XYZ file of C-alpha atoms in Angstrom:
719
model
C 124.931 69.843 136.811
C 124.321 68.709 140.338
C 124.105 71.709 142.634
C 125.029 71.341 146.245
C 124.175 74.978 146.851
C 120.375 74.708 146.598
C 120.031 71.633 148.763
C 122.607 72.730 151.315
C 121.138 76.211 151.664
C 117.648 74.833 152.217
C 118.929 72.223 154.662
C 121.022 74.777 156.528
C 118.039 77.079 156.876
C 115.834 74.225 158.068
C 118.352 73.064 160.656
C 118.937 76.580 161.912
C 115.245 77.313 162.162
C 114.619 74.115 164.096
C 117.294 75.159 166.570
C 116.051 78.723 166.912
C 112.328 78.095 167.192
C 110.818 77.959 170.636
C 108.787 74.838 171.477
C 105.115 75.350 170.652
C 103.756 71.848 170.812
C 101.599 70.426 168.035
C 101.845 73.524 165.860
C 105.637 73.343 165.969
C 105.511 69.642 165.081
C 103.243 70.358 162.135
C 105.659 72.941 160.730
C 108.726 70.756 161.294
C 107.079 67.772 159.594
C 105.937 69.863 156.614
C 109.303 71.503 155.981
C 111.156 68.211 156.388
C 108.826 66.395 153.977
C 109.220 69.182 151.450
C 112.983 68.835 151.583
C 112.724 65.049 151.283
C 110.567 65.262 148.148
C 112.926 67.869 146.704
C 115.835 65.464 147.114
C 113.813 62.839 145.197
C 113.084 65.290 142.383
C 109.332 65.197 143.129
C 108.703 68.922 142.849
C 104.913 68.719 142.867
C 104.862 67.114 146.320
C 107.754 69.269 147.522
C 105.868 72.452 146.622
C 102.689 71.259 148.343
C 104.545 70.543 151.579
C 106.501 73.810 151.392
C 103.223 75.702 150.989
C 101.804 73.819 153.968
C 104.924 74.688 155.973
C 104.501 78.358 155.107
C 100.845 78.341 156.188
C 101.756 76.591 159.429
C 104.622 78.992 160.149
C 102.515 82.101 159.570
C 99.651 80.757 161.690
C 101.905 79.566 164.503
C 104.790 82.040 164.702
C 103.566 85.228 163.029
C 104.308 86.709 159.620
C 107.840 87.957 160.437
C 109.248 84.956 162.282
C 112.459 83.250 161.231
C 110.510 80.053 160.449
C 108.390 81.986 157.967
C 111.589 83.153 156.256
C 112.816 79.562 156.126
C 109.534 78.387 154.588
C 109.557 81.216 152.068
C 113.120 80.391 151.094
C 112.360 76.679 150.673
C 109.345 77.402 148.462
C 111.264 79.987 146.427
C 114.100 77.534 145.752
C 111.589 74.980 144.463
C 110.035 77.515 142.102
C 113.442 78.690 140.912
C 114.582 75.138 140.168
C 111.496 74.702 137.957
C 112.140 77.951 136.096
C 109.163 79.706 137.704
C 111.106 82.887 138.328
C 108.139 85.216 138.610
C 106.798 83.140 141.514
C 110.215 82.755 143.163
C 111.431 86.350 143.248
C 108.873 87.879 145.655
C 109.326 84.947 148.046
C 113.099 85.421 148.083
C 112.674 89.137 148.682
C 110.221 88.655 151.528
C 112.446 86.045 153.180
C 115.464 88.324 152.858
C 113.558 91.212 154.439
C 112.641 89.037 157.443
C 116.242 87.875 157.899
C 117.538 91.436 157.632
C 115.086 92.565 160.303
C 116.028 89.750 162.678
C 119.724 90.388 162.125
C 119.332 94.127 162.593
C 117.507 93.702 165.909
C 120.711 92.621 167.633
C 120.087 91.593 171.223
C 116.650 93.163 171.494
C 113.898 91.361 173.337
C 112.248 90.548 170.007
C 115.272 88.686 168.625
C 116.741 87.214 171.810
C 114.255 84.319 172.236
C 115.367 82.998 168.856
C 118.831 82.165 170.060
C 119.336 79.250 172.436
C 122.182 77.623 174.333
C 125.499 77.386 172.576
C 124.083 79.008 169.472
C 123.547 82.236 171.431
C 127.115 82.084 172.702
C 128.693 81.292 169.319
C 126.613 83.395 166.895
C 124.902 85.963 169.023
C 122.897 88.526 167.021
C 125.180 88.661 163.954
C 125.983 84.952 163.711
C 123.480 82.557 162.239
C 121.220 85.292 161.009
C 124.058 86.855 159.083
C 124.932 83.564 157.373
C 121.357 83.029 156.339
C 121.326 86.483 154.824
C 124.288 85.306 152.746
C 122.308 82.234 151.723
C 119.318 84.295 150.681
C 121.494 86.769 148.799
C 123.044 83.817 147.009
C 119.632 82.401 146.090
C 118.358 85.731 144.818
C 121.539 86.130 142.766
C 120.957 82.676 141.266
C 117.461 83.762 140.311
C 118.750 86.864 138.530
C 121.505 84.881 136.819
C 118.977 82.367 135.500
C 117.006 85.281 134.028
C 120.122 86.719 132.404
C 120.150 89.724 134.767
C 123.890 89.459 135.302
C 124.391 93.043 136.445
C 121.827 92.502 139.213
C 123.253 89.125 140.219
C 126.925 90.094 140.486
C 126.749 92.458 143.515
C 124.545 89.964 145.384
C 127.046 87.152 144.816
C 129.877 89.446 145.898
C 128.024 90.493 149.042
C 127.234 86.861 149.896
C 130.901 85.966 149.381
C 132.063 88.812 151.615
C 129.698 87.786 154.425
C 130.840 84.166 154.294
C 134.532 85.095 154.211
C 134.124 87.409 157.187
C 132.006 85.003 159.212
C 133.515 81.630 158.314
C 137.020 82.464 157.156
C 138.518 82.410 153.686
C 139.102 78.619 153.616
C 135.567 77.439 154.367
C 133.690 75.270 151.860
C 130.763 77.725 151.796
C 133.219 80.350 150.569
C 134.128 77.940 147.771
C 130.422 77.716 146.885
C 130.249 81.500 146.549
C 133.397 81.548 144.444
C 131.921 78.871 142.185
C 128.698 80.812 141.717
C 130.476 84.068 140.936
C 132.791 82.268 138.512
C 129.791 80.713 136.790
C 128.273 84.168 136.369
C 131.439 85.447 134.701
C 131.621 82.341 132.500
C 128.051 82.871 131.307
C 129.096 86.339 130.128
C 132.231 85.064 128.393
C 134.498 86.654 131.016
C 136.795 83.654 131.108
C 139.803 85.502 132.531
C 137.760 86.576 135.566
C 136.164 83.146 136.038
C 139.272 80.935 135.886
C 141.056 82.144 139.075
C 137.810 81.912 141.044
C 137.272 78.293 139.977
C 140.874 77.445 140.834
C 140.608 79.071 144.265
C 137.319 77.257 144.951
C 138.916 73.946 143.948
C 141.887 74.482 146.265
C 139.584 75.329 149.197
C 137.386 72.275 148.633
C 140.306 69.872 148.304
C 141.728 71.165 151.594
C 138.469 71.515 153.541
C 136.556 68.498 152.224
C 139.114 66.146 150.720
C 140.003 65.402 147.082
C 137.308 62.732 146.535
C 134.208 64.711 147.465
C 131.312 65.468 145.113
C 131.836 69.203 145.549
C 135.348 68.787 144.174
C 133.967 66.918 141.157
C 131.477 69.724 140.560
C 134.215 72.360 140.479
C 136.459 70.181 138.310
C 133.634 69.868 135.813
C 132.962 73.618 135.826
C 136.623 74.450 135.277
C 136.868 71.853 132.503
C 133.821 73.343 130.766
C 135.461 76.760 130.993
C 138.509 75.410 129.168
C 136.384 73.580 126.621
C 134.456 76.753 125.816
C 137.823 78.294 124.919
C 138.838 75.251 122.820
C 141.499 74.367 125.385
C 140.713 70.654 125.263
C 144.153 69.579 126.481
C 143.475 71.308 129.811
C 139.840 70.185 129.931
C 140.261 66.427 129.378
C 142.144 65.485 132.593
C 139.738 67.549 134.696
C 136.714 65.796 133.188
C 138.371 62.416 133.711
C 139.127 63.121 137.364
C 135.590 64.404 137.996
C 134.142 61.302 136.319
C 136.225 58.983 138.500
C 135.007 60.740 141.660
C 131.363 60.473 140.625
C 131.540 56.827 139.605
C 133.108 55.958 142.955
C 130.726 58.059 145.052
C 127.438 57.573 143.182
C 127.868 54.418 141.142
C 128.269 53.995 137.363
C 124.547 54.274 136.619
C 123.883 57.643 138.248
C 122.465 60.522 136.204
C 125.322 62.834 137.178
C 127.743 60.280 135.749
C 125.863 60.505 132.443
C 126.278 64.285 132.429
C 130.053 63.941 132.909
C 130.195 61.314 130.169
C 128.472 63.781 127.842
C 130.958 66.515 128.636
C 134.000 64.283 128.183
C 132.583 62.913 124.922
C 132.345 66.475 123.636
C 136.071 66.944 124.192
C 136.859 63.781 122.236
C 134.522 64.847 119.425
C 136.241 68.220 119.164
C 139.568 66.382 118.872
C 138.174 64.052 116.155
C 138.481 61.048 118.483
C 135.132 59.805 117.265
C 135.245 56.199 118.468
C 136.002 57.294 122.037
C 133.260 59.927 121.910
C 130.725 57.464 120.484
C 131.273 55.023 123.342
C 130.782 57.726 125.972
C 127.661 59.194 124.335
C 126.099 55.739 124.025
C 126.811 54.975 127.660
C 125.401 58.343 128.746
C 122.225 57.820 126.726
C 121.748 54.350 128.193
C 121.897 55.786 131.715
C 119.543 58.653 130.869
C 116.981 56.419 129.184
C 117.023 54.124 132.216
C 116.746 56.934 134.782
C 114.684 59.564 132.940
C 113.098 57.832 129.965
C 113.761 58.175 126.220
C 111.816 61.432 125.752
C 113.256 63.445 128.632
C 114.948 66.724 127.563
C 118.321 65.591 128.930
C 118.092 62.329 126.979
C 117.152 64.296 123.870
C 120.275 66.455 124.189
C 122.471 63.356 124.268
C 120.604 61.967 121.258
C 121.336 65.186 119.386
C 124.992 65.077 120.407
C 125.356 61.514 119.149
C 123.668 62.391 115.850
C 125.975 65.392 115.407
C 128.950 63.131 116.160
C 127.977 60.804 113.295
C 127.568 63.841 111.023
C 131.090 65.007 111.872
C 132.344 61.430 111.520
C 130.904 61.302 107.985
C 128.493 58.485 108.776
C 125.341 60.015 107.241
C 123.050 57.006 107.644
C 123.535 56.807 111.399
C 123.389 60.601 111.659
C 120.121 60.801 109.716
C 118.373 58.296 111.973
C 119.319 60.119 115.177
C 118.850 63.656 113.878
C 115.412 62.707 112.523
C 114.513 61.274 115.928
C 115.654 64.525 117.499
C 113.418 66.555 115.165
C 110.450 64.307 115.945
C 111.084 64.616 119.676
C 111.283 68.393 119.443
C 107.954 68.521 117.649
C 106.207 66.184 120.083
C 107.668 67.849 123.166
C 106.743 71.334 121.999
C 103.096 70.346 121.748
C 103.141 69.246 125.403
C 104.850 72.318 126.839
C 103.163 75.124 128.693
C 103.347 78.649 127.304
C 106.124 79.537 129.740
C 108.165 76.469 128.874
C 107.743 77.069 125.146
C 109.513 80.413 125.302
C 112.637 78.803 126.752
C 112.353 75.879 124.351
C 113.005 78.180 121.391
C 116.657 78.529 122.449
C 117.172 74.807 121.881
C 115.490 75.036 118.480
C 117.726 77.970 117.514
C 120.801 75.884 118.333
C 119.726 72.619 116.702
C 118.048 73.643 113.440
C 121.136 75.190 111.767
C 123.003 71.942 112.422
C 120.123 69.892 111.019
C 119.890 72.112 107.931
C 123.668 71.894 107.457
C 123.504 68.092 107.550
C 120.659 68.026 105.025
C 122.496 70.406 102.701
C 125.780 68.510 102.933
C 124.145 65.185 102.044
C 121.209 66.131 99.806
C 122.938 65.206 96.552
C 123.376 61.603 97.719
C 120.017 61.550 99.507
C 117.458 63.924 97.900
C 114.824 62.958 100.485
C 116.726 65.148 102.958
C 115.474 68.219 101.082
C 111.927 67.163 101.910
C 112.851 66.777 105.565
C 114.463 70.194 105.498
C 111.274 71.681 104.008
C 109.159 69.957 106.674
C 111.415 71.323 109.419
C 111.003 74.834 108.012
C 107.223 74.498 108.005
C 107.353 73.347 111.623
C 109.713 76.141 112.671
C 107.560 78.838 111.091
C 104.547 77.371 112.860
C 106.194 77.836 116.256
C 105.206 81.498 116.430
C 101.571 80.589 115.961
C 101.918 77.893 118.608
C 103.364 80.347 121.128
C 100.265 82.482 120.518
C 98.061 79.655 121.741
C 97.175 77.866 118.503
C 97.771 74.153 118.127
C 98.879 73.453 114.584
C 98.948 70.020 113.041
C 102.174 68.772 111.542
C 102.377 69.787 107.870
C 104.736 68.299 105.277
C 105.836 69.375 101.833
C 103.502 66.736 100.401
C 100.565 68.555 102.023
C 101.698 71.823 100.455
C 102.079 70.097 97.088
C 98.478 68.869 97.228
C 97.295 72.465 97.650
C 99.069 73.603 94.471
C 97.401 73.841 91.083
C 99.055 73.367 87.730
C 101.394 76.252 87.002
C 101.907 77.049 90.705
C 104.988 76.629 92.883
C 105.687 76.943 96.610
C 109.117 78.296 97.540
C 110.573 78.326 101.045
C 113.680 80.456 101.449
C 116.038 79.561 104.279
C 119.231 81.016 105.642
C 121.429 78.970 107.952
C 125.025 79.179 109.203
C 126.715 76.149 107.693
C 128.281 73.879 110.321
C 130.354 70.738 110.034
C 133.504 69.383 111.657
C 135.588 72.059 109.912
C 133.185 74.933 110.501
C 131.792 75.291 114.002
C 130.052 78.389 112.683
C 130.634 78.773 108.980
C 129.231 81.144 106.359
C 125.503 81.727 106.223
C 123.946 80.186 103.128
C 120.708 81.113 101.423
C 118.792 78.354 99.703
C 115.414 77.955 98.038
C 113.348 74.802 98.461
C 110.893 74.558 95.563
C 107.735 72.437 95.452
C 105.669 72.085 92.279
C 102.929 69.628 91.290
C 105.650 67.807 89.344
C 107.941 67.291 92.388
C 108.349 63.548 92.755
C 110.624 62.374 95.557
C 111.483 65.716 97.159
C 111.431 69.480 96.627
C 114.168 70.981 94.471
C 117.141 72.431 96.357
C 118.613 75.621 94.874
C 121.639 77.213 96.526
C 121.374 80.989 96.121
C 124.626 82.058 97.752
C 125.933 83.258 101.078
C 124.278 85.879 103.219
C 126.836 88.638 102.639
C 126.862 88.571 98.869
C 123.112 88.132 98.588
C 121.743 90.717 101.010
C 124.808 92.280 102.582
C 124.081 95.924 101.923
C 120.500 96.020 100.725
C 118.882 99.301 101.730
C 116.324 98.945 104.477
C 114.272 102.079 103.862
C 110.765 101.055 102.774
C 110.353 104.519 101.267
C 112.114 102.956 98.279
C 109.076 100.999 97.083
C 110.685 98.210 95.103
C 114.145 97.443 96.386
C 117.504 99.164 96.015
C 116.865 102.382 94.177
C 114.068 101.100 91.950
C 110.619 102.534 91.424
C 107.339 101.156 90.182
C 107.447 100.734 86.428
C 111.248 100.858 86.243
C 112.883 98.365 83.894
C 115.231 95.563 84.867
C 118.026 97.277 82.951
C 117.482 100.442 84.964
C 117.590 98.549 88.257
C 120.867 96.863 87.299
C 122.410 100.193 86.297
C 121.419 101.757 89.601
C 122.920 98.842 91.490
C 126.138 99.156 89.499
C 126.295 102.864 90.317
C 125.799 102.094 94.003
C 128.613 99.538 93.890
C 130.928 102.057 92.202
C 130.155 104.466 95.027
C 131.186 101.854 97.562
C 127.681 100.696 98.469
C 126.813 97.037 98.289
C 123.412 95.789 97.268
C 121.571 92.893 95.722
C 124.194 92.406 93.027
C 124.397 88.646 93.193
C 121.910 86.650 91.133
C 118.771 85.650 92.953
C 116.125 84.625 90.435
C 118.329 83.217 87.707
C 119.355 80.040 89.636
C 115.679 79.437 90.385
C 114.482 79.450 86.777
C 115.137 75.749 86.017
C 113.147 74.703 89.100
C 110.307 77.054 88.120
C 109.850 75.837 84.560
C 106.225 76.251 83.376
C 105.381 78.087 86.608
C 103.076 81.105 86.401
C 102.267 81.743 90.065
C 104.741 81.542 92.964
C 103.926 81.431 96.677
C 107.194 82.533 98.260
C 108.066 82.578 101.968
C 111.155 84.746 102.649
C 113.591 84.323 105.512
C 115.884 86.666 107.443
C 117.602 89.344 105.361
C 115.544 88.743 102.233
C 112.556 90.095 104.156
C 114.269 93.494 103.925
C 114.094 93.611 100.135
C 111.260 93.616 97.638
C 112.178 90.316 96.027
C 109.662 90.945 93.267
C 111.945 93.541 91.668
C 115.306 91.847 92.053
C 116.148 91.496 88.338
C 116.220 88.069 86.754
C 118.727 89.404 84.231
C 119.495 92.639 82.370
C 116.091 92.699 80.701
C 113.509 91.025 82.912
C 111.866 91.576 86.273
C 110.148 88.642 88.025
C 106.909 90.641 88.137
C 106.930 90.469 84.337
C 107.232 86.675 84.434
C 105.304 85.460 87.487
C 102.303 86.201 89.646
C 104.401 86.519 92.805
C 102.676 86.121 96.171
C 104.670 86.582 99.363
C 103.450 84.550 102.349
C 104.775 84.117 105.871
C 104.887 80.337 105.349
C 103.810 78.102 102.494
C 101.802 76.122 105.024
C 99.316 79.000 104.652
C 98.201 77.442 101.372
C 96.425 74.794 103.446
C 94.273 77.250 105.356
C 90.661 76.837 104.331
C 89.145 79.848 106.014
C 90.919 82.391 103.805
C 93.051 82.536 100.711
C 96.817 82.951 101.072
C 97.929 86.537 101.455
C 98.519 88.045 98.036
C 100.815 90.776 99.227
C 103.822 91.118 101.477
C 102.916 89.644 104.848
C 105.227 91.095 107.486
C 107.403 88.454 109.072
C 109.381 88.749 112.235
C 112.599 89.692 110.489
C 110.875 92.143 108.141
C 109.273 93.855 111.088
C 112.547 93.925 112.978
C 114.869 95.143 110.240
C 112.661 97.072 107.875
C 109.342 98.547 108.840
C 110.233 99.274 112.443
C 113.111 101.543 111.361
C 111.357 103.890 108.966
C 109.604 107.158 109.597
C 106.809 106.256 107.186
C 104.608 103.259 106.895
C 103.699 101.894 103.429
C 100.277 100.474 102.688
C 100.721 97.761 100.055
C 98.208 97.108 97.300
C 98.238 95.022 94.128
C 98.078 96.881 90.832
C 97.961 95.798 87.180
C 100.751 97.324 85.077
C 101.051 96.263 81.428
C 99.365 92.971 82.209
C 101.831 92.136 85.014
C 101.097 92.087 88.703
C 103.521 94.217 90.665
C 103.581 95.527 94.212
C 102.711 99.215 94.420
C 103.237 101.191 97.622
C 100.753 103.832 98.638
C 102.147 105.940 101.418
C 100.204 108.021 103.883
C 101.664 110.454 106.357
C 101.332 109.713 110.037
C 98.926 111.894 111.976
C 102.023 113.296 113.666
C 103.257 114.892 110.450
C 105.131 111.970 108.998
C 106.993 110.965 112.165
C 106.380 107.490 113.491
C 105.011 107.433 117.010
C 107.661 106.074 119.336
C 106.589 103.049 121.329
C 107.811 102.741 124.908
C 111.022 100.966 125.825
C 110.690 97.379 126.960
C 109.024 97.034 130.305
C 107.295 100.429 130.258
C 103.524 100.759 130.714
C 101.103 100.003 127.910
C 101.087 102.690 125.244
C 98.697 103.369 122.404
C 100.131 103.521 118.895
C 99.316 106.782 117.120
C 96.544 106.122 114.632
C 96.484 107.092 110.967
C 93.444 107.988 108.983
C 91.609 104.800 108.149
C 88.247 103.060 108.304
C 86.475 104.059 111.473
C 85.273 101.592 114.023
C 81.534 101.687 114.788
C 80.859 104.937 116.608
C 79.338 105.219 120.055
C 77.411 108.245 121.290
C 78.382 107.547 124.897
C 81.726 108.748 126.298
C 84.395 106.361 125.065
C 85.062 103.762 127.742
C 86.488 100.603 126.241
C 84.889 97.551 127.804
C 86.400 94.966 125.476
C 89.467 94.562 123.331
C 90.307 92.429 120.341
C 93.700 90.833 120.893
C 95.779 90.063 117.809
C 98.329 87.559 119.090
C 101.087 87.729 121.695
C 104.707 87.911 120.616
C 108.131 87.383 122.157
C 109.615 89.640 119.455
C 108.956 93.268 120.396
C 109.850 94.607 116.946
C 107.310 92.321 115.299
C 104.587 93.382 117.738
C 105.497 97.034 117.210
C 105.278 96.696 113.435
C 101.936 94.887 113.694
C 100.548 97.614 115.961
C 101.717 100.292 113.524
C 100.098 98.447 110.640
C 96.789 98.188 112.514
C 97.037 101.869 113.446
C 97.126 102.675 109.745
C 93.913 100.759 109.232
C 91.698 101.831 112.142
C 90.979 105.135 113.860
C 91.052 103.521 117.296
C 94.754 103.074 118.093
C 95.986 99.629 119.143
C 97.527 99.097 122.554
C 100.933 97.425 122.819
C 101.223 95.877 126.294
C 104.299 94.079 127.641
C 103.627 91.276 130.135
C 106.020 88.959 131.952
C 105.615 85.259 131.122
C 108.088 82.748 132.503
C 110.705 85.414 133.153
C 110.458 86.771 129.599
C 108.553 89.710 128.167
C 105.705 88.993 125.752
C 103.959 91.787 123.838
C 100.179 91.804 123.365
C 98.543 93.837 120.597
C 94.976 94.894 121.441
C 92.380 97.159 119.828
C 89.863 98.471 122.402
C 86.123 98.678 121.671
C 83.141 100.079 123.548
C 80.844 97.078 123.281
C 81.092 93.354 122.819
C 79.182 93.612 119.530
C 81.821 95.979 118.172
C 84.526 93.609 119.368
C 82.892 90.638 117.648
C 82.536 92.541 114.370
C 86.136 93.691 114.487
C 87.378 90.224 115.429
C 85.573 88.687 112.442
C 87.168 91.243 110.163
C 90.654 90.727 111.568
C 90.393 86.942 111.301
C 89.991 87.366 107.575
C 92.917 89.785 107.320
C 95.517 88.539 109.804
C 97.300 85.220 110.206
C 97.697 85.718 113.945
C 95.211 84.279 116.396
C 92.440 86.765 117.167
C 90.237 86.683 120.263
C 88.142 88.976 122.460
C 89.119 89.919 126.018
C 87.069 91.906 128.563
C 88.778 94.981 129.992
C 88.694 95.820 133.710
């Protein structure tokens, strides 16, 4: 939305500082020009220029007025707001804190000789000591609270918003428009946490204040109307939301013109209400108008334009117009792929939230229409390959776009590639329906698309599967056990009230796997918790007796030329999160021949700590070494051990995955890996490093790891 708060707070601070500063000639002019230009570029949306001028203003203020002058605080605040608006929270926070400290010091000095020269004329009379300085403290508290809210630190943001509100109410009175701003911000914080009952009265009070203080046709009123309408829409109260959206839209069109970007945002919101009410024609018209504005103002590949494109595609899906939906949803997938390649590492981490929202809808559309249009199964497979490549991309690798046709070319006769996918089914009747498991099967004989095999819903398929890897081959089974024995054990568990993998898994796949001898299978979600190789095909057969089963993280791995696809279970994010990270023992997997069939055998070794897994630190704690198991030693050094280099094995947003990887490496090498959390773009990323004494050792270890791991491996010098 359009936020008056950022611009008004910066402008208020600038105006106040210009009034308070004593005349210092050319240096004063330089600072005033720099801060004013920064604000001007910010209003134009040119953040690069705005940041440059804000930095220049800060340098000028420090050189001219000293490091603790009010103008320095103003410059710090202006620069921090610019960083915050761009999502650069790590850069913004220390600037906000430093500015706040300066304002607190000035305010606390009262009428001392140090503070008195800052106050001139009527300003001294009206807001002496506790006046203007106190209000700017409220502004800075508000900005710092916005920073925490954007990072999801709601508990930290709430008291700052409340303190800012209290200062403004005390200083300005309870009916001032700045008080309404604070109410809006606090309400937005509650809304983000789903505390709708707490948010609604604050929005209503803010709206009443703004209508009285500013008039009913002001942009601030439209902003609050939109926020309140979104609150109702989130609760499916569309009858209450629609008139508020309409009134806000009328205000914006009158004040800004029909082609303004903020008008497009309101059109999007109102269209969503109509879509939810199945008024598809009305929603279509509004989405199309919004997209036209956004393409004209921002361009066709801007993230805001892409969101509207997605919304319009989803509308056609709900409207049961699959041809139109396919065109727009395909464009959305292509845009996501292209945009991801252009993002910085920090931006990519936030981008994953959008992917998490969109892909289940895209998969649902493909599933719902694949019988009439089999090519959608191929698009679904391609989207899965792209999604599973995102983790590698966040680690710094640029991966080319791979399709199911590429995977097919890597297969030999008698081989099949199987991608498993779980997605919550969504359509106009199910905003969040049951989670379905499906298998997408590619063989050399696949003609127009992979085969789509529906396996069942998430609950029946994996609902109660045991997660203890100490059971080597699934729920209650052991190596060499027969299929009949596995089924009996599962039946006994069900009789005892325990659920397990009772629903068929392999049997529906058999027709698609005709004449297949080797399967490259990429699990997904809950199926990573089970040893799929011993889920019985029927009462008499295990898949290990029928197929050479090879579990891979993604079937795109078949295209890798530098090493063969992993033959054994390759830990995925979900497996690491739900399985291996929860056990007290760590299995080492090997492949063993049993009666001519390849099966997975688990060799277990006790931890050096007597079988107890070393506990890694909580998130945010200092780097900690993972306790090592007995394993192949790194090259020894006669000198005292001082690591000069480290081999880094990826960087991961998922702590559980990084923890499992570190534990796995600890089982393999005597030198324990280091798991280090670092802040990137306001989020924690976990690095896994193995220290070495020399660069030669690091190079040898890196070469070895590149042949064993699918993560990116590189060498880093240690301080």
